[in-house]
Short mmCIF file of C-alpha atoms in Angstrom, two decimals:
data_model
loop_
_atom_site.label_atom_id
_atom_site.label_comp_id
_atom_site.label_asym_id
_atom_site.label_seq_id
_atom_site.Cartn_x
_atom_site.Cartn_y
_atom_site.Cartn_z
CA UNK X 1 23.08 16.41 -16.29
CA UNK X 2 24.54 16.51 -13.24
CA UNK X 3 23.70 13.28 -11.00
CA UNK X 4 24.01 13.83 -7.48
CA UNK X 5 23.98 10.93 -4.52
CA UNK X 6 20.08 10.92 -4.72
CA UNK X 7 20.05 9.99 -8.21
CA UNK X 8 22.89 7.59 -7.74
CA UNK X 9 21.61 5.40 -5.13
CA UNK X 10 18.02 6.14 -7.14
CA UNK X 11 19.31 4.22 -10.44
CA UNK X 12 21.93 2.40 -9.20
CA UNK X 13 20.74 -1.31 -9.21
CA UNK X 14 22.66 -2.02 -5.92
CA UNK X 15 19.89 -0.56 -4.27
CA UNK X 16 17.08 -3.08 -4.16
CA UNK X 17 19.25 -5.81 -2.86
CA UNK X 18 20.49 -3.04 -0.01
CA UNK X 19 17.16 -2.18 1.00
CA UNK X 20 16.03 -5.38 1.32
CA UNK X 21 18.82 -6.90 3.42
CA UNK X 22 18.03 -3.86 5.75
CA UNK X 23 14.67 -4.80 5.70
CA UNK X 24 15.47 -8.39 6.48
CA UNK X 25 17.88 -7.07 9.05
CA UNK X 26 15.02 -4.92 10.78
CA UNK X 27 12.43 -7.60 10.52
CA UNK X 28 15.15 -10.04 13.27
CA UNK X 29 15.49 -6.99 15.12
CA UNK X 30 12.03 -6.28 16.36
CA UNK X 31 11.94 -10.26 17.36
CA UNK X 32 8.57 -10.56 15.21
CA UNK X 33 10.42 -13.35 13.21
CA UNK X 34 12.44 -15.33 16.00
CA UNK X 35 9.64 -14.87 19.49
CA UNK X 36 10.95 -15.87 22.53
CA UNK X 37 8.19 -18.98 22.11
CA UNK X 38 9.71 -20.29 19.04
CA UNK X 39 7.10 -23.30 18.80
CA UNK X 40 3.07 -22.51 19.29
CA UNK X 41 1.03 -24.75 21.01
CA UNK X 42 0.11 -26.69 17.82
CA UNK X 43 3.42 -27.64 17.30
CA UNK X 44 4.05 -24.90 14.39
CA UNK X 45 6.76 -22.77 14.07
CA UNK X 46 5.59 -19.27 15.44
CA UNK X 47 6.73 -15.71 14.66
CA UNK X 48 5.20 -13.50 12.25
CA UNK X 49 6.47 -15.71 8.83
CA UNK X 50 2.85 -15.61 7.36
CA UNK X 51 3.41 -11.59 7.31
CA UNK X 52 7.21 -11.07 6.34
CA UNK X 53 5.81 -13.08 3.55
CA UNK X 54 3.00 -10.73 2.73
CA UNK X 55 5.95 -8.37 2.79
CA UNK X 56 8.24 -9.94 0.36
CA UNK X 57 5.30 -10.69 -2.50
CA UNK X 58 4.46 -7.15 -1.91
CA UNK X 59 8.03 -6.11 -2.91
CA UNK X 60 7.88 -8.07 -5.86
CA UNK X 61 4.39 -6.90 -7.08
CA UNK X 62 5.50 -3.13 -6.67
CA UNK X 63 8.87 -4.35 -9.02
CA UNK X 64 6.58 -5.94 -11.69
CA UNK X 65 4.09 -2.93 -11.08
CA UNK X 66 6.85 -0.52 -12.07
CA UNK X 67 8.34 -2.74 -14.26
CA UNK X 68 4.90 -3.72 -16.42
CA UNK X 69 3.99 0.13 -16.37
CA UNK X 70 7.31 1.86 -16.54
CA UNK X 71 6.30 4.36 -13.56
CA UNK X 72 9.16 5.87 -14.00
CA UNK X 73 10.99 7.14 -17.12
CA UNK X 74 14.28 5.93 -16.23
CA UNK X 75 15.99 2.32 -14.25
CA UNK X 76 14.59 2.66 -11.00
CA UNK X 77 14.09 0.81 -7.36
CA UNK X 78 13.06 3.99 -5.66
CA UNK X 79 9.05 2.83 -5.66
CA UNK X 80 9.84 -0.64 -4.12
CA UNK X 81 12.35 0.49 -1.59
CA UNK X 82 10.18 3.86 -0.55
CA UNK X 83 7.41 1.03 0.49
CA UNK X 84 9.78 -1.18 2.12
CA UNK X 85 11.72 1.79 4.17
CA UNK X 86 8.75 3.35 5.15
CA UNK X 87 7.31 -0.14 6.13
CA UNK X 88 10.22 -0.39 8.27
CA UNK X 89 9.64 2.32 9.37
CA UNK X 90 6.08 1.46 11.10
CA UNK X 91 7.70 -2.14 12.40
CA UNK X 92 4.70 -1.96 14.87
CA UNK X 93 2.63 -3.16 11.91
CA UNK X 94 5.19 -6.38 11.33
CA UNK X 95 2.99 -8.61 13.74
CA UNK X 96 -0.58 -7.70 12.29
CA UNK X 97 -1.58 -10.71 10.01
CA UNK X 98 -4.67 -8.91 8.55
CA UNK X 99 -3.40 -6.08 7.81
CA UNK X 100 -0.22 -7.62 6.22
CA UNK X 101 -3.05 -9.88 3.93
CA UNK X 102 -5.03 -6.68 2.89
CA UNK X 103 -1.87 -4.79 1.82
CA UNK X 104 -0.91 -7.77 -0.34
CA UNK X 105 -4.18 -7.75 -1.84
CA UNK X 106 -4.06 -3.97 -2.18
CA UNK X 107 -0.99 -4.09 -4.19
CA UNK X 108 -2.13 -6.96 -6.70
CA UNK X 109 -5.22 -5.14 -7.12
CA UNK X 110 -2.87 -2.31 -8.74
CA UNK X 111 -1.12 -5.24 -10.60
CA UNK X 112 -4.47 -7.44 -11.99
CA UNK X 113 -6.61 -3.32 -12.52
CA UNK X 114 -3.47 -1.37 -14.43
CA UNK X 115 -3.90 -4.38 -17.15
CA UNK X 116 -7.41 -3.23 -18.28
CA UNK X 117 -6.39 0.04 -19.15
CA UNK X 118 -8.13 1.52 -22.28
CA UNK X 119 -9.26 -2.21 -22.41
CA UNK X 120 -13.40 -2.04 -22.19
CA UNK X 121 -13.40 -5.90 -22.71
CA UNK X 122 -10.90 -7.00 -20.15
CA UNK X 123 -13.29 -8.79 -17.94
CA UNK X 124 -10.52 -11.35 -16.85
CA UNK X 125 -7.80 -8.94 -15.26
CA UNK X 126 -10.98 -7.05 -13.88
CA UNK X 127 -12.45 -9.81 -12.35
CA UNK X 128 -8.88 -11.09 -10.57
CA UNK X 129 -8.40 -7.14 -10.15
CA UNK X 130 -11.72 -6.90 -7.24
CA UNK X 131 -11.36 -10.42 -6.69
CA UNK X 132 -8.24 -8.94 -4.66
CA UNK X 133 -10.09 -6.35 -2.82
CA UNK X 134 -12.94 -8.96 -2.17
CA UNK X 135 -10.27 -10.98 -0.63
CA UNK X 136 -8.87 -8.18 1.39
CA UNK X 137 -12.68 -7.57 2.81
CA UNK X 138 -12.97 -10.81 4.20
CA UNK X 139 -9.83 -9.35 6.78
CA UNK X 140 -10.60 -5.74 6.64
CA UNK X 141 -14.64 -4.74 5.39
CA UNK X 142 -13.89 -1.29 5.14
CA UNK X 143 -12.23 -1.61 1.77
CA UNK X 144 -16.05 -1.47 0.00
CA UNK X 145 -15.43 2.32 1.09
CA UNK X 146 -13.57 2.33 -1.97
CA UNK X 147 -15.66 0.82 -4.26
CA UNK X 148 -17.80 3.93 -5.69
CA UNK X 149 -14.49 5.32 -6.36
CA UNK X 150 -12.45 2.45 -8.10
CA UNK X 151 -15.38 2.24 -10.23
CA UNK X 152 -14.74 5.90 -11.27
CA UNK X 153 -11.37 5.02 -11.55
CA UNK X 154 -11.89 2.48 -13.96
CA UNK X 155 -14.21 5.15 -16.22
CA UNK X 156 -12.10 8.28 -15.83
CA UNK X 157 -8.55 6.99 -15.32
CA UNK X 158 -8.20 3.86 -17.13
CA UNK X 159 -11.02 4.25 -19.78
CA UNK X 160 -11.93 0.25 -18.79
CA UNK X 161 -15.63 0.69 -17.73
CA UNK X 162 -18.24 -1.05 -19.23
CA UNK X 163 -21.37 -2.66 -18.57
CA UNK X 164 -18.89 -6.34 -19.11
CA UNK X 165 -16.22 -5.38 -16.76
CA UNK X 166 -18.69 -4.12 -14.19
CA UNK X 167 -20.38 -7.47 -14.03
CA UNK X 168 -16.45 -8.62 -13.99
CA UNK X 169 -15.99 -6.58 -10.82
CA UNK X 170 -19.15 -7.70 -8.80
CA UNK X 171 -18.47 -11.20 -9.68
CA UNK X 172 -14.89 -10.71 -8.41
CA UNK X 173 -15.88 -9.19 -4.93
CA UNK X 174 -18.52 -12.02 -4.47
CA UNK X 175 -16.74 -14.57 -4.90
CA UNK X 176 -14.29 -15.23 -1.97
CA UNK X 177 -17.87 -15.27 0.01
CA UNK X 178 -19.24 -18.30 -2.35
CA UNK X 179 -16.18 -20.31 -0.47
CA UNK X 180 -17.06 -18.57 3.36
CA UNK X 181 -20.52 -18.91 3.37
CA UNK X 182 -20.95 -23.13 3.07
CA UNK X 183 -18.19 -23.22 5.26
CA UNK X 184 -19.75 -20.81 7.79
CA UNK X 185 -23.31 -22.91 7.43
CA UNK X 186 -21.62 -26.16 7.65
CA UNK X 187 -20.06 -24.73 11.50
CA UNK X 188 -23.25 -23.52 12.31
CA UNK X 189 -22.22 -19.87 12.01
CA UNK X 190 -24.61 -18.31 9.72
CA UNK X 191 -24.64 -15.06 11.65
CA UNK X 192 -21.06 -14.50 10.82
CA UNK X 193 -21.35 -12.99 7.64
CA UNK X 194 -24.17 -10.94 8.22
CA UNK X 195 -22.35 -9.10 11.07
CA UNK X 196 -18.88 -8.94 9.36
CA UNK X 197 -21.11 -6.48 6.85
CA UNK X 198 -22.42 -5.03 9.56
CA UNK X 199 -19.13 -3.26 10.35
CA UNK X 200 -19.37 -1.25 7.46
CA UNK X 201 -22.09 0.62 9.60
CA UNK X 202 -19.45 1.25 12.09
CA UNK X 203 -18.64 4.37 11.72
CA UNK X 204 -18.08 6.57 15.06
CA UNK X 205 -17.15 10.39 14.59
CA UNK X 206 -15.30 12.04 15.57
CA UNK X 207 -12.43 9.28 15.58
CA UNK X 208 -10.82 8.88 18.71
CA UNK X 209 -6.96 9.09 18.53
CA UNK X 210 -5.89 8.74 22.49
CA UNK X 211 -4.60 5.42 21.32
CA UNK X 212 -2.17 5.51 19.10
CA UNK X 213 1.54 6.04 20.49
CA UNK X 214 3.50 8.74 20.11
CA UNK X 215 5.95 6.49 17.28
CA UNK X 216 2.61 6.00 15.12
CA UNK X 217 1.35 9.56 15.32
CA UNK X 218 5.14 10.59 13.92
CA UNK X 219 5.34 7.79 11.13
CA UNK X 220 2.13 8.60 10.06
CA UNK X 221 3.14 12.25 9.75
CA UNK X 222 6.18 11.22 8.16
CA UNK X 223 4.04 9.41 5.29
CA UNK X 224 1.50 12.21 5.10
CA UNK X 225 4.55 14.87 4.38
CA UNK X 226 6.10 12.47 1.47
CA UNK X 227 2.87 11.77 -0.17
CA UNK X 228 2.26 15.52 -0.06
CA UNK X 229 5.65 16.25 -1.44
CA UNK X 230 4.95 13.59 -4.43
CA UNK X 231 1.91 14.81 -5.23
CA UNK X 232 3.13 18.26 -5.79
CA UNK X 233 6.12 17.78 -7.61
CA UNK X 234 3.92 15.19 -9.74
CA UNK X 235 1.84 18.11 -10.31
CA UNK X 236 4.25 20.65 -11.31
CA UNK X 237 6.15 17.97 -13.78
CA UNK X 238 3.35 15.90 -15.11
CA UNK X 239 4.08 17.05 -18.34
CA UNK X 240 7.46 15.23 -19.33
CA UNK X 241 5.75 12.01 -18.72
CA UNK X 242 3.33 10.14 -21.08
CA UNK X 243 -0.44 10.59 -20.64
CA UNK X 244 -0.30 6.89 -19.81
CA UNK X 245 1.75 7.68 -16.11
CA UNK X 246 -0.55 10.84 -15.28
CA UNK X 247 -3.98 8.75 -15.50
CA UNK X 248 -2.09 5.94 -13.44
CA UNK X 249 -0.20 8.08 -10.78
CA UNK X 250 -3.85 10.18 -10.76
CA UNK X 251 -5.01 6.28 -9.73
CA UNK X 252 -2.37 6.85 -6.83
CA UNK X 253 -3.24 10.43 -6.04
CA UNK X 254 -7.04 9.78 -5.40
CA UNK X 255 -6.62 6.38 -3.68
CA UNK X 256 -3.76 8.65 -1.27
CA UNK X 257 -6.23 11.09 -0.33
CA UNK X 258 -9.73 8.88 0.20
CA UNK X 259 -6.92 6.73 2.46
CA UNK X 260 -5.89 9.56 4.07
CA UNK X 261 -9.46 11.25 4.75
CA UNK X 262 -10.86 7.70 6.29
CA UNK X 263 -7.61 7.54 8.07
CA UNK X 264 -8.35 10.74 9.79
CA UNK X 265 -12.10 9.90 10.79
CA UNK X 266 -11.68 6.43 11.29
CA UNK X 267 -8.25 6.17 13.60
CA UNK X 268 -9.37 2.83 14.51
CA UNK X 269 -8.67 0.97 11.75
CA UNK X 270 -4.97 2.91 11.79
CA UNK X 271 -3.11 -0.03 11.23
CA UNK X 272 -4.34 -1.23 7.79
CA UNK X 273 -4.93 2.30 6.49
CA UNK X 274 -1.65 3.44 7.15
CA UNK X 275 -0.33 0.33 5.16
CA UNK X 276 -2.24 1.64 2.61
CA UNK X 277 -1.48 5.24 2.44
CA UNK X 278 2.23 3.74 2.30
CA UNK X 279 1.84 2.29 -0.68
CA UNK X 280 0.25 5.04 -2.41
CA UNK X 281 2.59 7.35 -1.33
CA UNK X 282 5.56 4.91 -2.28
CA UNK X 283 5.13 5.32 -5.79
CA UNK X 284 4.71 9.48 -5.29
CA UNK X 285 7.60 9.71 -3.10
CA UNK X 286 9.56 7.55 -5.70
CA UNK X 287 8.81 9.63 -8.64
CA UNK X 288 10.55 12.28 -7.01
CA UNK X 289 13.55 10.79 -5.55
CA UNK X 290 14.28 8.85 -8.93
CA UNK X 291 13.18 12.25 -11.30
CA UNK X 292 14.68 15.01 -9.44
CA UNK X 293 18.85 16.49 -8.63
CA UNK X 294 18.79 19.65 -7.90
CA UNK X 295 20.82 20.48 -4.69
CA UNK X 296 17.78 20.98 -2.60
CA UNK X 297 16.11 17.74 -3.12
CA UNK X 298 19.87 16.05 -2.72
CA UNK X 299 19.39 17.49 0.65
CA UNK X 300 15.79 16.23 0.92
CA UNK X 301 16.73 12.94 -0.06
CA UNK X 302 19.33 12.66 2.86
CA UNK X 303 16.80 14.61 5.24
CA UNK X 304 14.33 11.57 4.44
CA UNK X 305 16.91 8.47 4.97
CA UNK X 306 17.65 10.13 8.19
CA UNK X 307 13.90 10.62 9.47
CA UNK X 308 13.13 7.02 8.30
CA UNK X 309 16.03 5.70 10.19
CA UNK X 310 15.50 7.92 13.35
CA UNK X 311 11.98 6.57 13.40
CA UNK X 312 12.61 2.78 12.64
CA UNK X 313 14.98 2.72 15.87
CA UNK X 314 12.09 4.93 17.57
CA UNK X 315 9.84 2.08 17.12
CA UNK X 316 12.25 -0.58 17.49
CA UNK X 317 13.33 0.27 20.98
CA UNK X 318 10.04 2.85 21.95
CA UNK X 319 6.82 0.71 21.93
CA UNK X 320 5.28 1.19 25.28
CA UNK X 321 5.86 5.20 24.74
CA UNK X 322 2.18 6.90 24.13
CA UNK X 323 1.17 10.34 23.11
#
């Protein structure tokens, strides 16, 4: 077979180490790591550490999740470094601590939930598995959107259902609240909880979009088009891969598009959704960088690099420009 730059620089094991010195290198640019008031009033070292290293355990969940799972049939980096060039891609996310928590959470909620599969009596990887997304709804509520459809998830896709490992999962998004609510009565804030839940009522339509700039519109575009793109050619070559990888990358594909619809009607929360749709589409856009050479997706593949580096410098240098 011939292998062509794309699948080069898709196997070659050069490529991790690469991408994440670029991502290192991007992270100093855009000045979230080194502000120009180096020391916060508390005496603490300020910048946006807490969330480059939200980053960097994200990385190395989405290597184990690959690596645990075998995502792809052959030596590949092209899942990790699709999340962390497309996440350099929307640098106007670097400084935005919550939604840099709930992605972490996201992606060890694939980690923890892929363990249970065909596993009715994994209760323990269940239970961490939502105790993640309970985590990430103490920073962003909306996740419990998802809920109805992780639980169908778990029965259709991963054959880990039951009446044990539902218990598992309520127990799991309950908990971080057993810690928050004595520590919310002991400051006299018993109200807080209540009205955190009462965002999930939020829900304004049609979603107002005048504020989002002109770089987020085109990043977000940019992610829509490759998680499109994955999805088809997942479609069209399901069949070479195990049954295992279609019921986990159909995990991927339904997550993508429920992020993608809530993205559209709730523009709002644009910051953390869009960190999600990018890691659901890393893993679609990967299987098709790492799985395909013919000579027009060697020219896709270069097309990409180019668009994700035009728009990292857009939104390096461009933040004040709106749509």
């Amino acid at each position: 077979m011939l292998k062509r730059r794309q699948n080069r620089v898709a196997e070659s094991r050069m490529t991790l180490p690469v991408v994440i010195s670029y991502a290192i290198a991007v992270w100093l640019i855009s000045g979230t790591l080194l502000p120009d008031v180096p020391i916060t009033s508390d005496g603490l070292l300020g910048g946006a550490w807490v969330q480059f290293a939200c980053f960097l355990v994200s990385v190395y969940l989405l290597v184990e999740l690959n690596n645990g799972n075998a995502l792809i049939r052959i030596f590949s980096r092209s899942i990790s470094c699709s999340f962390i060039i497309l996440t350099c891609a929307a640098n106007f996310l670097f400084e935005n601590m919550g939604g840099a928590i709930a992605a972490l959470c996201y992606v060890a909620f694939y980690a923890m939930l892929f363990h249970s599969y065909q596993d009715k009596q994994a209760t323990g990887w269940t239970f961490y598995a939502f105790l993640c997304i309970g985590l990430c709804s103490t920073v962003f509520i909306q996740i419990l959107y998802f809920l109805p459809l992780l639980w169908l998830i778990m029965f259709f896709q991963l054959s880990s259902f039951s009446g044990r490992t539902f218990v598992a999962s309520i127990l799991g998004l309950i908990t971080p609240y057993w810690f928050l609510l004595p520590i919310a009565i002991w400051q006299g804030q018993t109200d807080l909880l209540p009205a955190h839940f009462m965002k999930l009522a939020d829900f304004p339509l049609p979603g107002d979009y005048s504020q989002l700039a002109i770089g987020q519109i085109l990043v977000l575009l940019f992610v829509v088009g490759l998680g499109i793109t994955g999805i088809v050619h997942f479609k069209r070559n399901q069949s070479a891969d195990n049954i295992r990888i279609r019921l986990l990358y159909g995990c991927f594909i339904q997550l993508w598009c429920v992020t993608f619809l809530l993205l559209c009607v709730q523009p709002q929360h644009f910051d953390v959704l869009l960190r999600l749709l990018i890691i659901n589409t890393a893993p679609l856009i990967g299987h098709f960088l790492a799985l395909t050479h013919t000579r027009v997706t060697n020219i896709a593949f270069h097309v990409i690099v180019a668009i994700a580096l035009l728009l990292t410098i857009l939104n390096l240098w461009m933040p004040s420009l709106t749509f």
